[in-house]
PDB file of C-alpha atoms in Angstrom:
ATOM      1  CA  ASN W   1      -7.057 -16.219  11.688  1.00 59.00           C
ATOM      2  CA  ALA W   2      -3.587 -14.804  11.597  1.00 71.00           C
ATOM      3  CA  GLY W   3      -3.721 -12.858   8.298  1.00 90.00           C
ATOM      4  CA  VAL W   4      -0.899 -11.788   6.572  1.00 94.00           C
ATOM      5  CA  THR W   5       2.407 -12.950   7.912  1.00 95.00           C
ATOM      6  CA  GLN W   6       5.668 -11.811   6.302  1.00 96.00           C
ATOM      7  CA  THR W   7       9.181 -12.742   7.886  1.00 96.00           C
ATOM      8  CA  PRO W   8      11.946 -11.755   8.308  1.00 96.00           C
ATOM      9  CA  LYS W   9      10.951  -8.601  10.234  1.00 95.00           C
ATOM     10  CA  PHE W  10      14.697  -7.068   9.991  1.00 96.00           C
ATOM     11  CA  ARG W  11      17.856  -8.446   7.750  1.00 96.00           C
ATOM     12  CA  ILE W  12      20.957  -6.887   6.921  1.00 96.00           C
ATOM     13  CA  LEU W  13      22.679  -8.480   3.823  1.00 96.00           C
ATOM     14  CA  LYS W  14      25.777  -8.084   2.173  1.00 96.00           C
ATOM     15  CA  ILE W  15      26.125  -7.071  -0.942  1.00 97.00           C
ATOM     16  CA  GLY W  16      25.786  -9.626  -3.246  1.00 96.00           C
ATOM     17  CA  GLN W  17      24.231 -12.225  -0.901  1.00 96.00           C
ATOM     18  CA  SER W  18      20.294 -13.737  -1.713  1.00 96.00           C
ATOM     19  CA  MET W  19      17.658 -13.729   0.448  1.00 96.00           C
ATOM     20  CA  THR W  20      14.008 -15.022   0.320  1.00 97.00           C
ATOM     21  CA  LEU W  21      11.140 -13.147   2.032  1.00 98.00           C
ATOM     22  CA  GLN W  22       8.405 -15.507   2.849  1.00 98.00           C
ATOM     23  CA  CYS W  23       4.804 -14.327   2.774  1.00 98.00           C
ATOM     24  CA  THR W  24       1.584 -16.615   3.588  1.00 97.00           C
ATOM     25  CA  GLN W  25      -1.572 -15.865   3.746  1.00 96.00           C
ATOM     26  CA  ASP W  26      -4.762 -18.187   5.357  1.00 94.00           C
ATOM     27  CA  MET W  27      -7.112 -16.310   4.537  1.00 91.00           C
ATOM     28  CA  ASN W  28      -7.774 -17.857   0.869  1.00 91.00           C
ATOM     29  CA  HIS W  29      -7.222 -15.475  -1.677  1.00 91.00           C
ATOM     30  CA  ASN W  30      -6.351 -15.591  -5.325  1.00 90.00           C
ATOM     31  CA  TYR W  31      -4.875 -12.218  -5.418  1.00 91.00           C
ATOM     32  CA  MET W  32      -0.882 -11.510  -3.570  1.00 94.00           C
ATOM     33  CA  TYR W  33       0.679  -8.907  -3.798  1.00 95.00           C
ATOM     34  CA  TRP W  34       4.749  -7.215  -2.927  1.00 97.00           C
ATOM     35  CA  TYR W  35       5.470  -3.965  -2.587  1.00 96.00           C
ATOM     36  CA  ARG W  36       8.599  -2.191  -1.949  1.00 96.00           C
ATOM     37  CA  GLN W  37       8.302   1.193   0.257  1.00 95.00           C
ATOM     38  CA  ASP W  38      11.380   3.643   0.090  1.00 92.00           C
ATOM     39  CA  PRO W  39      11.926   6.992   2.702  1.00 83.00           C
ATOM     40  CA  GLY W  40       9.121   8.899   1.546  1.00 78.00           C
ATOM     41  CA  MET W  41       7.699   7.635  -0.959  1.00 83.00           C
ATOM     42  CA  GLY W  42       4.790   5.095  -1.524  1.00 87.00           C
ATOM     43  CA  LEU W  43       4.622   1.821  -2.473  1.00 92.00           C
ATOM     44  CA  LYS W  44       5.628   0.089  -5.496  1.00 94.00           C
ATOM     45  CA  LEU W  45       4.457  -2.894  -7.052  1.00 94.00           C
ATOM     46  CA  ILE W  46       7.456  -5.772  -7.394  1.00 96.00           C
ATOM     47  CA  TYR W  47       5.261  -8.452  -8.196  1.00 96.00           C
ATOM     48  CA  TYR W  48       1.804  -9.400  -8.056  1.00 95.00           C
ATOM     49  CA  SER W  49       0.040 -13.093  -8.442  1.00 95.00           C
ATOM     50  CA  VAL W  50      -4.431 -13.670  -9.457  1.00 91.00           C
ATOM     51  CA  GLY W  51      -3.447 -17.517  -8.502  1.00 92.00           C
ATOM     52  CA  ALA W  52      -1.536 -20.724  -7.268  1.00 95.00           C
ATOM     53  CA  GLY W  53       0.288 -20.766 -10.876  1.00 95.00           C
ATOM     54  CA  ILE W  54       0.584 -16.989 -12.230  1.00 95.00           C
ATOM     55  CA  THR W  55       2.541 -14.597 -11.452  1.00 96.00           C
ATOM     56  CA  ASP W  56       3.691 -11.116 -13.326  1.00 95.00           C
ATOM     57  CA  LYS W  57       5.248  -8.225 -13.220  1.00 95.00           C
ATOM     58  CA  GLY W  58       4.951  -4.814 -11.003  1.00 93.00           C
ATOM     59  CA  GLU W  59       6.638  -1.470 -11.131  1.00 91.00           C
ATOM     60  CA  VAL W  60       9.945  -2.329 -10.153  1.00 95.00           C
ATOM     61  CA  PRO W  61      10.581  -5.562 -10.462  1.00 96.00           C
ATOM     62  CA  ASN W  62      14.246  -5.518 -11.528  1.00 96.00           C
ATOM     63  CA  GLY W  63      16.509  -8.276  -9.220  1.00 96.00           C
ATOM     64  CA  TYR W  64      13.802 -10.108  -7.325  1.00 97.00           C
ATOM     65  CA  ASN W  65      11.859 -13.294  -8.434  1.00 97.00           C
ATOM     66  CA  VAL W  66       8.554 -14.671  -7.583  1.00 98.00           C
ATOM     67  CA  SER W  67       7.035 -17.889  -7.835  1.00 97.00           C
ATOM     68  CA  ARG W  68       3.568 -19.383  -6.040  1.00 97.00           C
ATOM     69  CA  SER W  69       3.422 -22.781  -5.947  1.00 97.00           C
ATOM     70  CA  THR W  70       0.019 -22.915  -3.615  1.00 97.00           C
ATOM     71  CA  THR W  71      -2.740 -20.080  -2.546  1.00 96.00           C
ATOM     72  CA  GLU W  72      -1.134 -19.543   0.616  1.00 97.00           C
ATOM     73  CA  ASP W  73       2.164 -18.680   0.546  1.00 98.00           C
ATOM     74  CA  PHE W  74       3.684 -15.863  -2.483  1.00 98.00           C
ATOM     75  CA  PRO W  75       8.000 -15.905  -1.663  1.00 98.00           C
ATOM     76  CA  LEU W  76       9.827 -12.834  -3.346  1.00 98.00           C
ATOM     77  CA  ARG W  77      12.838 -13.568  -3.719  1.00 97.00           C
ATOM     78  CA  LEU W  78      16.852 -11.773  -3.988  1.00 96.00           C
ATOM     79  CA  GLU W  79      19.209 -13.046  -6.455  1.00 89.00           C
ATOM     80  CA  LEU W  80      22.435 -10.674  -6.408  1.00 93.00           C
ATOM     81  CA  ALA W  81      21.437  -8.497  -2.964  1.00 95.00           C
ATOM     82  CA  ALA W  82      22.580  -4.223  -4.061  1.00 96.00           C
ATOM     83  CA  PRO W  83      22.256  -1.555  -2.149  1.00 96.00           C
ATOM     84  CA  SER W  84      19.191  -0.371  -4.529  1.00 95.00           C
ATOM     85  CA  GLN W  85      17.332  -2.424  -2.873  1.00 96.00           C
ATOM     86  CA  THR W  86      17.725  -1.563   0.391  1.00 96.00           C
ATOM     87  CA  SER W  87      14.219  -0.205   1.865  1.00 96.00           C
ATOM     88  CA  VAL W  88      10.836  -1.894   3.613  1.00 96.00           C
ATOM     89  CA  TYR W  89       8.703  -4.874   2.395  1.00 97.00           C
ATOM     90  CA  PHE W  90       5.009  -5.672   2.472  1.00 97.00           C
ATOM     91  CA  CYS W  91       3.521  -8.755   1.368  1.00 97.00           C
ATOM     92  CA  ALA W  92      -0.599  -7.749   1.098  1.00 95.00           C
ATOM     93  CA  SER W  93      -3.864  -9.787  -0.282  1.00 93.00           C
ATOM     94  CA  ARG W  94      -7.043  -9.073  -0.931  1.00 88.00           C
ATOM     95  CA  GLY W  95     -10.501 -12.021  -2.075  1.00 80.00           C
ATOM     96  CA  GLN W  96     -12.450 -11.109  -4.875  1.00 72.00           C
ATOM     97  CA  GLY W  97     -15.843  -9.825  -5.239  1.00 62.00           C
ATOM     98  CA  ILE W  98     -17.998  -7.123  -3.911  1.00 53.00           C
ATOM     99  CA  VAL W  99     -18.046  -8.071  -0.012  1.00 47.00           C
ATOM    100  CA  THR W 100     -14.193  -9.306   0.752  1.00 47.00           C
ATOM    101  CA  GLY W 101     -11.931  -8.046  -3.076  1.00 49.00           C
ATOM    102  CA  ASN W 102     -11.947  -4.192  -2.106  1.00 59.00           C
ATOM    103  CA  THR W 103     -10.071  -4.521   1.359  1.00 77.00           C
ATOM    104  CA  ILE W 104      -6.407  -4.956   0.928  1.00 84.00           C
ATOM    105  CA  TYR W 105      -4.572  -6.632   4.119  1.00 89.00           C
ATOM    106  CA  PHE W 106      -0.784  -5.954   4.908  1.00 92.00           C
ATOM    107  CA  GLY W 107       1.999  -7.933   5.744  1.00 94.00           C
ATOM    108  CA  GLU W 108       3.739  -5.482   9.079  1.00 93.00           C
ATOM    109  CA  GLY W 109       6.931  -5.762   6.706  1.00 95.00           C
ATOM    110  CA  SER W 110      10.149  -6.656   6.544  1.00 96.00           C
ATOM    111  CA  TRP W 111      12.348  -4.153   7.069  1.00 96.00           C
ATOM    112  CA  LEU W 112      16.098  -5.113   5.011  1.00 96.00           C
ATOM    113  CA  THR W 113      19.116  -3.338   4.294  1.00 96.00           C
ATOM    114  CA  VAL W 114      21.736  -4.493   1.752  1.00 96.00           C
ATOM    115  CA  VAL W 115      25.179  -3.163   2.692  1.00 95.00           C
TER     116      VAL W 115
ATOM    117  CA  GLU P   1       0.668   4.239 -16.557  1.00 80.00           C
ATOM    118  CA  ASP P   2      -2.134   4.519 -13.590  1.00 85.00           C
ATOM    119  CA  LYS P   3      -0.855   7.931 -11.570  1.00 91.00           C
ATOM    120  CA  VAL P   4      -2.280   8.552  -8.042  1.00 95.00           C
ATOM    121  CA  VAL P   5      -0.422  12.251  -7.218  1.00 96.00           C
ATOM    122  CA  GLN P   6      -1.103  13.580  -3.266  1.00 97.00           C
ATOM    123  CA  SER P   7      -0.525  17.523  -1.902  1.00 97.00           C
ATOM    124  CA  PRO P   8       1.001  18.463  -0.223  1.00 96.00           C
ATOM    125  CA  LEU P   9       3.506  16.216   0.813  1.00 95.00           C
ATOM    126  CA  SER P  10       4.325  17.062   4.249  1.00 95.00           C
ATOM    127  CA  LEU P  11       2.157  19.097   6.664  1.00 96.00           C
ATOM    128  CA  VAL P  12       2.552  20.524  10.060  1.00 98.00           C
ATOM    129  CA  VAL P  13      -0.523  21.663  12.751  1.00 97.00           C
ATOM    130  CA  HIS P  14      -1.325  21.940  16.071  1.00 97.00           C
ATOM    131  CA  GLU P  15      -3.656  20.392  17.943  1.00 97.00           C
ATOM    132  CA  GLY P  16      -7.143  20.963  17.436  1.00 97.00           C
ATOM    133  CA  ASP P  17      -6.805  22.062  13.297  1.00 98.00           C
ATOM    134  CA  THR P  18      -8.710  20.956  10.825  1.00 98.00           C
ATOM    135  CA  VAL P  19      -6.476  19.752   7.766  1.00 98.00           C
ATOM    136  CA  THR P  20      -7.046  19.035   4.379  1.00 98.00           C
ATOM    137  CA  LEU P  21      -5.609  15.979   2.602  1.00 98.00           C
ATOM    138  CA  ASN P  22      -6.141  15.855  -1.450  1.00 98.00           C
ATOM    139  CA  CYS P  23      -5.277  12.950  -3.999  1.00 98.00           C
ATOM    140  CA  SER P  24      -5.551  13.576  -7.127  1.00 97.00           C
ATOM    141  CA  TYR P  25      -5.583  10.247 -10.118  1.00 96.00           C
ATOM    142  CA  GLU P  26      -5.369   8.963 -13.582  1.00 93.00           C
ATOM    143  CA  VAL P  27      -5.851   5.368 -14.759  1.00 86.00           C
ATOM    144  CA  THR P  28      -7.072   2.989 -16.593  1.00 82.00           C
ATOM    145  CA  ASN P  29     -10.642   1.572 -15.454  1.00 84.00           C
ATOM    146  CA  PHE P  30     -11.241   3.016 -12.257  1.00 87.00           C
ATOM    147  CA  ARG P  31     -12.462   1.152  -9.773  1.00 86.00           C
ATOM    148  CA  SER P  32     -12.215   2.489  -6.357  1.00 89.00           C
ATOM    149  CA  LEU P  33     -10.152   4.852  -3.975  1.00 92.00           C
ATOM    150  CA  LEU P  34      -8.498   3.732  -0.874  1.00 92.00           C
ATOM    151  CA  TRP P  35      -7.272   6.339   1.950  1.00 94.00           C
ATOM    152  CA  TYR P  36      -4.556   4.433   4.581  1.00 93.00           C
ATOM    153  CA  LYS P  37      -2.978   5.864   7.811  1.00 95.00           C
ATOM    154  CA  GLN P  38       0.590   4.627   8.022  1.00 93.00           C
ATOM    155  CA  GLU P  39       2.608   4.568  11.646  1.00 92.00           C
ATOM    156  CA  LYS P  40       6.571   3.113  10.707  1.00 81.00           C
ATOM    157  CA  LYS P  41       4.778  -0.055  10.185  1.00 86.00           C
ATOM    158  CA  ALA P  42       1.886  -1.643   7.542  1.00 89.00           C
ATOM    159  CA  PRO P  43      -0.929   0.954   6.491  1.00 91.00           C
ATOM    160  CA  THR P  44      -4.009   0.804   7.629  1.00 89.00           C
ATOM    161  CA  PHE P  45      -7.183   0.941   5.709  1.00 88.00           C
ATOM    162  CA  LEU P  46      -9.107   4.361   6.593  1.00 92.00           C
ATOM    163  CA  PHE P  47     -12.381   4.326   3.654  1.00 90.00           C
ATOM    164  CA  MET P  48     -12.498   3.082   0.184  1.00 90.00           C
ATOM    165  CA  LEU P  49     -14.817   5.439  -2.307  1.00 92.00           C
ATOM    166  CA  THR P  50     -16.356   4.384  -5.190  1.00 89.00           C
ATOM    167  CA  SER P  51     -19.212   6.863  -5.566  1.00 86.00           C
ATOM    168  CA  SER P  52     -18.582  10.364  -6.475  1.00 88.00           C
ATOM    169  CA  GLY P  53     -20.497  12.810  -3.956  1.00 88.00           C
ATOM    170  CA  ILE P  54     -20.667  10.424  -1.459  1.00 88.00           C
ATOM    171  CA  GLU P  55     -19.163  10.770   2.013  1.00 91.00           C
ATOM    172  CA  LYS P  56     -17.504   8.403   3.911  1.00 92.00           C
ATOM    173  CA  LYS P  57     -17.409   9.479   7.707  1.00 94.00           C
ATOM    174  CA  SER P  58     -15.499   8.234  11.157  1.00 93.00           C
ATOM    175  CA  GLY P  59     -14.662   9.753  13.972  1.00 96.00           C
ATOM    176  CA  ARG P  60     -13.115  12.873  13.229  1.00 97.00           C
ATOM    177  CA  LEU P  61     -12.002  11.439   9.058  1.00 97.00           C
ATOM    178  CA  SER P  62     -13.955  12.372   6.681  1.00 97.00           C
ATOM    179  CA  SER P  63     -13.398  11.132   3.305  1.00 97.00           C
ATOM    180  CA  ILE P  64     -15.600  12.358  -0.746  1.00 96.00           C
ATOM    181  CA  LEU P  65     -14.662  11.431  -4.500  1.00 95.00           C
ATOM    182  CA  ASP P  66     -15.342  13.346  -7.435  1.00 94.00           C
ATOM    183  CA  LYS P  67     -14.962  11.364  -9.894  1.00 90.00           C
ATOM    184  CA  LYS P  68     -15.706  13.694 -12.913  1.00 92.00           C
ATOM    185  CA  GLU P  69     -12.475  15.985 -11.647  1.00 92.00           C
ATOM    186  CA  LEU P  70     -10.459  12.828 -10.554  1.00 94.00           C
ATOM    187  CA  PHE P  71      -9.353  13.807  -6.980  1.00 95.00           C
ATOM    188  CA  SER P  72     -10.304  12.960  -3.267  1.00 97.00           C
ATOM    189  CA  ILE P  73      -9.927  14.398  -0.189  1.00 98.00           C
ATOM    190  CA  LEU P  74      -9.592  13.126   2.936  1.00 98.00           C
ATOM    191  CA  ASN P  75     -10.504  15.788   5.423  1.00 98.00           C
ATOM    192  CA  ILE P  76      -9.494  15.471   9.139  1.00 98.00           C
ATOM    193  CA  THR P  77     -11.028  18.088  12.392  1.00 98.00           C
ATOM    194  CA  ALA P  78      -9.869  18.517  15.578  1.00 98.00           C
ATOM    195  CA  THR P  79      -6.596  16.920  15.096  1.00 98.00           C
ATOM    196  CA  GLN P  80      -5.508  15.159  18.219  1.00 97.00           C
ATOM    197  CA  THR P  81      -1.183  13.907  18.338  1.00 97.00           C
ATOM    198  CA  GLY P  82      -1.519  10.094  17.488  1.00 96.00           C
ATOM    199  CA  ASP P  83      -2.831  11.753  13.503  1.00 98.00           C
ATOM    200  CA  SER P  84       0.751  12.277  12.886  1.00 97.00           C
ATOM    201  CA  ALA P  85       0.978   9.911  10.283  1.00 96.00           C
ATOM    202  CA  ILE P  86       1.654   9.637   6.911  1.00 95.00           C
ATOM    203  CA  TYR P  87      -1.742   9.191   4.253  1.00 97.00           C
ATOM    204  CA  LEU P  88      -2.191   7.243   1.609  1.00 95.00           C
ATOM    205  CA  CYS P  89      -3.933   7.313  -1.045  1.00 96.00           C
ATOM    206  CA  ALA P  90      -4.655   4.463  -3.585  1.00 93.00           C
ATOM    207  CA  VAL P  91      -6.477   3.488  -6.429  1.00 91.00           C
ATOM    208  CA  ASP P  92      -7.543   0.257  -8.042  1.00 86.00           C
ATOM    209  CA  GLY P  93      -7.471   0.785 -11.673  1.00 80.00           C
ATOM    210  CA  GLY P  94      -9.864  -1.884 -12.506  1.00 75.00           C
ATOM    211  CA  GLY P  95      -8.094  -4.330 -13.741  1.00 74.00           C
ATOM    212  CA  SER P  96      -8.682  -8.382 -13.418  1.00 73.00           C
ATOM    213  CA  ASN P  97      -5.037  -8.219 -11.402  1.00 73.00           C
ATOM    214  CA  TYR P  98      -6.892  -5.911  -8.588  1.00 75.00           C
ATOM    215  CA  LYS P  99      -3.075  -3.938  -8.628  1.00 82.00           C
ATOM    216  CA  LEU P 100      -3.464  -0.632  -6.113  1.00 87.00           C
ATOM    217  CA  THR P 101      -1.231   2.525  -7.342  1.00 90.00           C
ATOM    218  CA  PHE P 102      -0.074   3.929  -4.525  1.00 93.00           C
ATOM    219  CA  GLY P 103       0.684   7.895  -4.206  1.00 94.00           C
ATOM    220  CA  LYS P 104       3.972   8.706  -1.797  1.00 93.00           C
ATOM    221  CA  GLY P 105       1.791  10.382   0.635  1.00 95.00           C
ATOM    222  CA  THR P 106       1.568  13.249   2.558  1.00 96.00           C
ATOM    223  CA  LEU P 107       3.228  13.259   5.824  1.00 95.00           C
ATOM    224  CA  LEU P 108       0.869  14.874   8.770  1.00 97.00           C
ATOM    225  CA  THR P 109       3.060  16.123  11.977  1.00 97.00           C
ATOM    226  CA  VAL P 110       0.555  17.764  15.302  1.00 98.00           C
ATOM    227  CA  ASN P 111       2.361  19.208  17.086  1.00 97.00           C
ATOM    228  CA  PRO P 112       0.856  19.614  20.389  1.00 95.00           C
TER     229      PRO P 112
END
C-alpha cells in the first residue's frame, strides 16, 4: 500500500515556465487536497477535490489549476511560474466516515524553486 | 473564515524540560482538532481531539481540548533532542469537504 505518492520531489523552474506536480493515492479516498508551505508558515490550502470530476478553490488558488479525472489522481498545474510560487507542496487525501475520515494522509512533499 | 493560532511560534528548551504548546481556533462548525509533528518532510499525525476534557496520551506526549474556550494544548514531558520539530495544529471546520485549516506551527528546538 503506497499511500499518497507525489512527483517530482525537487524541481527548479525558470520564471514563466509551466509544470505539473503529480499526486496519486491508492486508498480509494474521495477527498484530496493540495497545500503549500512557505518557510515559517503552516500549510495553506490551494485546491481540493471531494471526488472525481469535482474541484474547488482553497485559500491561495491564484496561479494554479487542478483536475480530478479519476479517484486516484489529482495533479496540480503551474501555468506561468513566478518566484512567489517557490514553496514546498504537499498533496494529501482522506477517507470518509467515522474511522477513516479523520486521518489525513500526506505525500512526501515537492520542493519547488522558481528562479 | 476559519482561523487557527498557535503559540509560541518558536521555543528553545533543554533535554528533560517539559513544554506546553498552545492552539486556539475560530471555526464555523467544529468537527475535530488535530496535532501533527513535522521534521523537514510531510507532517506526521499525533492526535485527533473531538471532545472536551478527554486527554489523549502517547508516551511522553499528551493533548487535551477545551471546546468552550476554543483551545487545545500539547504537552511534551522529559523532552529529547528527537522531539525537535515543527508542531502543527489543524482544525476540521465541519464542512462537507473535510478541509483542514492549519496554524503556523511552533518550532521546538531541544538542546542536549
